[in-house]
Tab-separated table of N, CA and C in Angstrom:
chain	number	residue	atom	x	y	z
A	1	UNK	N	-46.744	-267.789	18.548
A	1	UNK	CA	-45.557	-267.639	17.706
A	1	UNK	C	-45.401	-266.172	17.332
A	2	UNK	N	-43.692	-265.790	16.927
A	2	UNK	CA	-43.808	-264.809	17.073
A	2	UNK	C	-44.006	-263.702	15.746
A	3	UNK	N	-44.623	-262.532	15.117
A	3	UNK	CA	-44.983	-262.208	13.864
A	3	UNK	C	-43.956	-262.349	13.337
A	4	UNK	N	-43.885	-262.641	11.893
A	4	UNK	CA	-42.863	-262.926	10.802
A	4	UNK	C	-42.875	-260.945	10.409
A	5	UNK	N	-41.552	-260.646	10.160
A	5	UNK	CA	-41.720	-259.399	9.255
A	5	UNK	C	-42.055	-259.180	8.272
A	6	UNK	N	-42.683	-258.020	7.930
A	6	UNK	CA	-43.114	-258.323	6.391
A	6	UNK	C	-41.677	-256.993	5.703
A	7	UNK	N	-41.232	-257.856	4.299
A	7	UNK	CA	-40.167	-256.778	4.003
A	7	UNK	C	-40.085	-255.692	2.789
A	8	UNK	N	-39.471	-255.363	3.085
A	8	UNK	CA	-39.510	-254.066	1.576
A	8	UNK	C	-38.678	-253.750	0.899
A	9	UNK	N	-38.030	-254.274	-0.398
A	9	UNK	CA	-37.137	-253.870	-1.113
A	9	UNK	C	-36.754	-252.791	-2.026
A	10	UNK	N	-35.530	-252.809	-2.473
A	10	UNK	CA	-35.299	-251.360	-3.003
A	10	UNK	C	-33.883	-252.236	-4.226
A	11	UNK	N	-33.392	-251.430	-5.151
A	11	UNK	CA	-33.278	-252.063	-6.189
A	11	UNK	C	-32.363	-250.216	-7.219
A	12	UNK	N	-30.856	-250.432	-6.522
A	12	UNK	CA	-30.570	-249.162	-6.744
A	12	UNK	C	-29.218	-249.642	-7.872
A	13	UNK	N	-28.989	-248.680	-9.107
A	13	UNK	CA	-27.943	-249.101	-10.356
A	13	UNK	C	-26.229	-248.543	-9.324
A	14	UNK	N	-25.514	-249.487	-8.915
A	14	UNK	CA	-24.009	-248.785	-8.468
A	14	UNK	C	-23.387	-248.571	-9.569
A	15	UNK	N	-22.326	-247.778	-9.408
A	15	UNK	CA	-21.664	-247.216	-10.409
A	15	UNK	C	-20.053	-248.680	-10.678
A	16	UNK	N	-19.810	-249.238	-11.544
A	16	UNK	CA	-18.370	-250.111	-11.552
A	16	UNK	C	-17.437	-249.383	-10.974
A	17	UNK	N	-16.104	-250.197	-10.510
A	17	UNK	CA	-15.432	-249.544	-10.531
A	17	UNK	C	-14.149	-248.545	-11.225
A	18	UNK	N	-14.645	-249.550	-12.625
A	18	UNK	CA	-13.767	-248.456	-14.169
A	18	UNK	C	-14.530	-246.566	-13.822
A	19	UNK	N	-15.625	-246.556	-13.718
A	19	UNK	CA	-16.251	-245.338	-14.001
A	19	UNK	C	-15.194	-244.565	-12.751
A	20	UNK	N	-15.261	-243.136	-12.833
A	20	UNK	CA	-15.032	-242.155	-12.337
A	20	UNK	C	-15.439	-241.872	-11.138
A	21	UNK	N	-14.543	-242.178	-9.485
A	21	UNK	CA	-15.261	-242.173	-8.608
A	21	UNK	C	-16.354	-243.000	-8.612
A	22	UNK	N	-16.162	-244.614	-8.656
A	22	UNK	CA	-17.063	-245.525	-8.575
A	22	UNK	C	-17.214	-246.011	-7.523
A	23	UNK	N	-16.138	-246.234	-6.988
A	23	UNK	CA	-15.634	-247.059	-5.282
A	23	UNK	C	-16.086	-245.825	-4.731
A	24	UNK	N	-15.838	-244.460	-4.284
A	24	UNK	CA	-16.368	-243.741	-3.389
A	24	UNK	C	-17.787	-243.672	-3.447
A	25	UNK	N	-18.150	-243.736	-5.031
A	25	UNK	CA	-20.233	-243.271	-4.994
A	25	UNK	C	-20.736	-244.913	-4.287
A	26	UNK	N	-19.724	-245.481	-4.744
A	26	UNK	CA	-20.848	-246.907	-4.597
A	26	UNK	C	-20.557	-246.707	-2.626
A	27	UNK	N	-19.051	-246.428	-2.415
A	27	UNK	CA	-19.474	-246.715	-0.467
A	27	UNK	C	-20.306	-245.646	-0.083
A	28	UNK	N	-20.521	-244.205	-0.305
A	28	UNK	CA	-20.888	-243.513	-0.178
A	28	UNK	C	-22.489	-243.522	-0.328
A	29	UNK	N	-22.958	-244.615	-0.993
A	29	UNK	CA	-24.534	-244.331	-1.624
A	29	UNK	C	-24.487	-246.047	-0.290
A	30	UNK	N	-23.858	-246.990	-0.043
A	30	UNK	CA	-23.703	-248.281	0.819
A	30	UNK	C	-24.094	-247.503	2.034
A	31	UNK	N	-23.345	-246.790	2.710
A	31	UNK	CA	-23.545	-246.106	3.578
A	31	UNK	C	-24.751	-245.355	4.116
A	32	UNK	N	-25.153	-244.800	3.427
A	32	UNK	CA	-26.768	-243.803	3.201
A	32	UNK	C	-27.922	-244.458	3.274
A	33	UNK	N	-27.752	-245.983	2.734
A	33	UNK	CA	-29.099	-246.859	2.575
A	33	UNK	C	-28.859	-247.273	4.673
A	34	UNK	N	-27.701	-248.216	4.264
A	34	UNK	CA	-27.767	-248.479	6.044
A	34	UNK	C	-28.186	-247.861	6.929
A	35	UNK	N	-27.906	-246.197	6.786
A	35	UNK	CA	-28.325	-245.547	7.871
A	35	UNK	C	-29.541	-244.944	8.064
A	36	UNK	N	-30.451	-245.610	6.586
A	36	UNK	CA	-31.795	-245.416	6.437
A	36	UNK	C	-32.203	-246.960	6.663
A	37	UNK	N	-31.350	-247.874	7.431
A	37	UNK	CA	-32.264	-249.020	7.863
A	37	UNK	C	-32.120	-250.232	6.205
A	38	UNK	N	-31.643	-249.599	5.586
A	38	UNK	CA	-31.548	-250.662	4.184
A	38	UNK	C	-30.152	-252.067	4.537
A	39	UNK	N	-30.438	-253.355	4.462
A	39	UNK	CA	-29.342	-254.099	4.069
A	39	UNK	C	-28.866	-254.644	3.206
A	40	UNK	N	-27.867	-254.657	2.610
A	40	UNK	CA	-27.688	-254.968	0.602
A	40	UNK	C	-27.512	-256.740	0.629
A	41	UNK	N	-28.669	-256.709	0.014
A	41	UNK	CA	-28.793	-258.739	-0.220
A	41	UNK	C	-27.936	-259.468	-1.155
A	42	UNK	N	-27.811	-258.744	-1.942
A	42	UNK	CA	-27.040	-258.784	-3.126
A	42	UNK	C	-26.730	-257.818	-4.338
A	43	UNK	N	-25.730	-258.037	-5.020
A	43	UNK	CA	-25.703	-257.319	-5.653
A	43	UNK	C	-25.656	-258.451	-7.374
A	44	UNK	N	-26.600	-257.795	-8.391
A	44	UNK	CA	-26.498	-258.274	-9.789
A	44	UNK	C	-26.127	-257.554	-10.966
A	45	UNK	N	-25.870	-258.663	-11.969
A	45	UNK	CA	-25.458	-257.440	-13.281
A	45	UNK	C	-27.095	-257.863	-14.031
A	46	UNK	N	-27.026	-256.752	-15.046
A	46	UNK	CA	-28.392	-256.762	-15.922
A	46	UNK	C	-27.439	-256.692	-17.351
A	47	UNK	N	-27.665	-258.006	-17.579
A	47	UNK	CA	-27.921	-258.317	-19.097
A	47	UNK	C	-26.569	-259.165	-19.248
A	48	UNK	N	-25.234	-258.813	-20.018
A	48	UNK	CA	-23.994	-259.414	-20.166
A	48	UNK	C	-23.187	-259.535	-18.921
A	49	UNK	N	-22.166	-259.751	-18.676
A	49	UNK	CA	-21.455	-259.596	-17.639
A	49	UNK	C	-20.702	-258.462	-17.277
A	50	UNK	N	-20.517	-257.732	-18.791
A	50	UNK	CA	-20.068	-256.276	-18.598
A	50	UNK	C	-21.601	-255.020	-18.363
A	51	UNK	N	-22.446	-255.825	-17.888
A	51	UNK	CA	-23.462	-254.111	-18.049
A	51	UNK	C	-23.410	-254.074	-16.503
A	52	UNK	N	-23.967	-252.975	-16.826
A	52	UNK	CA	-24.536	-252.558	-14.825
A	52	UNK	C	-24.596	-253.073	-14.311
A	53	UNK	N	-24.092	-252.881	-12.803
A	53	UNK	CA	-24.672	-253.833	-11.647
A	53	UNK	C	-25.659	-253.054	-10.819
A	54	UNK	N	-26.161	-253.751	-10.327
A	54	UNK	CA	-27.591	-253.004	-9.402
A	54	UNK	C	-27.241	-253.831	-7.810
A	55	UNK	N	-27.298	-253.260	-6.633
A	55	UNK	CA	-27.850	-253.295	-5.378
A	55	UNK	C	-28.903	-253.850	-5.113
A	56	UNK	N	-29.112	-255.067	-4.556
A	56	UNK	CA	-30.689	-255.062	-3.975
A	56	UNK	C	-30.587	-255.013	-2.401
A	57	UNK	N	-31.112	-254.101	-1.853
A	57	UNK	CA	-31.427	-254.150	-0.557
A	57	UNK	C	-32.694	-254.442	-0.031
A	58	UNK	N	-33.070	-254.457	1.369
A	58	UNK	CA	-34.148	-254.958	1.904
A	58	UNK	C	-33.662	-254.270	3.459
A	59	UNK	N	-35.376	-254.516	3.873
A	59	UNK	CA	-35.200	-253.807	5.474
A	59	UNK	C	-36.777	-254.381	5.987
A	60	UNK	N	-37.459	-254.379	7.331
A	60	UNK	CA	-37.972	-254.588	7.405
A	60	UNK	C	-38.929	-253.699	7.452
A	61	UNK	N	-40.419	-254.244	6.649
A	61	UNK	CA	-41.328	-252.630	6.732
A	61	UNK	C	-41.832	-252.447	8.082
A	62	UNK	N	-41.540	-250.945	8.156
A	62	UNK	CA	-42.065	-249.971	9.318
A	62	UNK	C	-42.759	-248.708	8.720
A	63	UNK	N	-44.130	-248.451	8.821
A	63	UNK	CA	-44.728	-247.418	9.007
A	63	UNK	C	-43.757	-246.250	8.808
A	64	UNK	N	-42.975	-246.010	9.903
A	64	UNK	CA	-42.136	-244.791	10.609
A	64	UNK	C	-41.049	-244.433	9.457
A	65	UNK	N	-40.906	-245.692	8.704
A	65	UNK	CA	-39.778	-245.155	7.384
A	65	UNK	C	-40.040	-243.640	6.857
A	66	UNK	N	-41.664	-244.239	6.868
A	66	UNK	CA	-42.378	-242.702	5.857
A	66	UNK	C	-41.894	-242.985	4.163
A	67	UNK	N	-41.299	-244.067	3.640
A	67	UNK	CA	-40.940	-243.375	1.962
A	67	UNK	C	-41.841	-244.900	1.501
């Protein structure tokens, strides 16, 4: 059978889109993880429904990442 991956998450605050340049930081920071191999699993808020939302991504671990 064939190895299962083992994975590695990451857990980054996006900006809403009320804030100032929110939609560009948030595609702009979407973009940067992907092309470092990151895929966004979901995204959550922390605490009420109005606080932050956070990114969770995941990728599979590789050595070669280096971080």
């Amino acid at each position: 059978a064939p190895e299962l991956p083992a994975w590695e998450y990451e857990v980054v605050r996006l900006k809403s889109d009320a804030e100032e340049g929110g939609v560009t930081y948030t595609e702009d920071l979407l973009n940067r993880m992907g092309e470092k191999g990151w895929e966004l699993v979901n995204i959550v808020p922390l605490g009420d429904g109005d606080g932050p939302r956070y990114g969770v991504f995941k990728r599979a671990w590789d050595e070669a990442y280096g971080e």
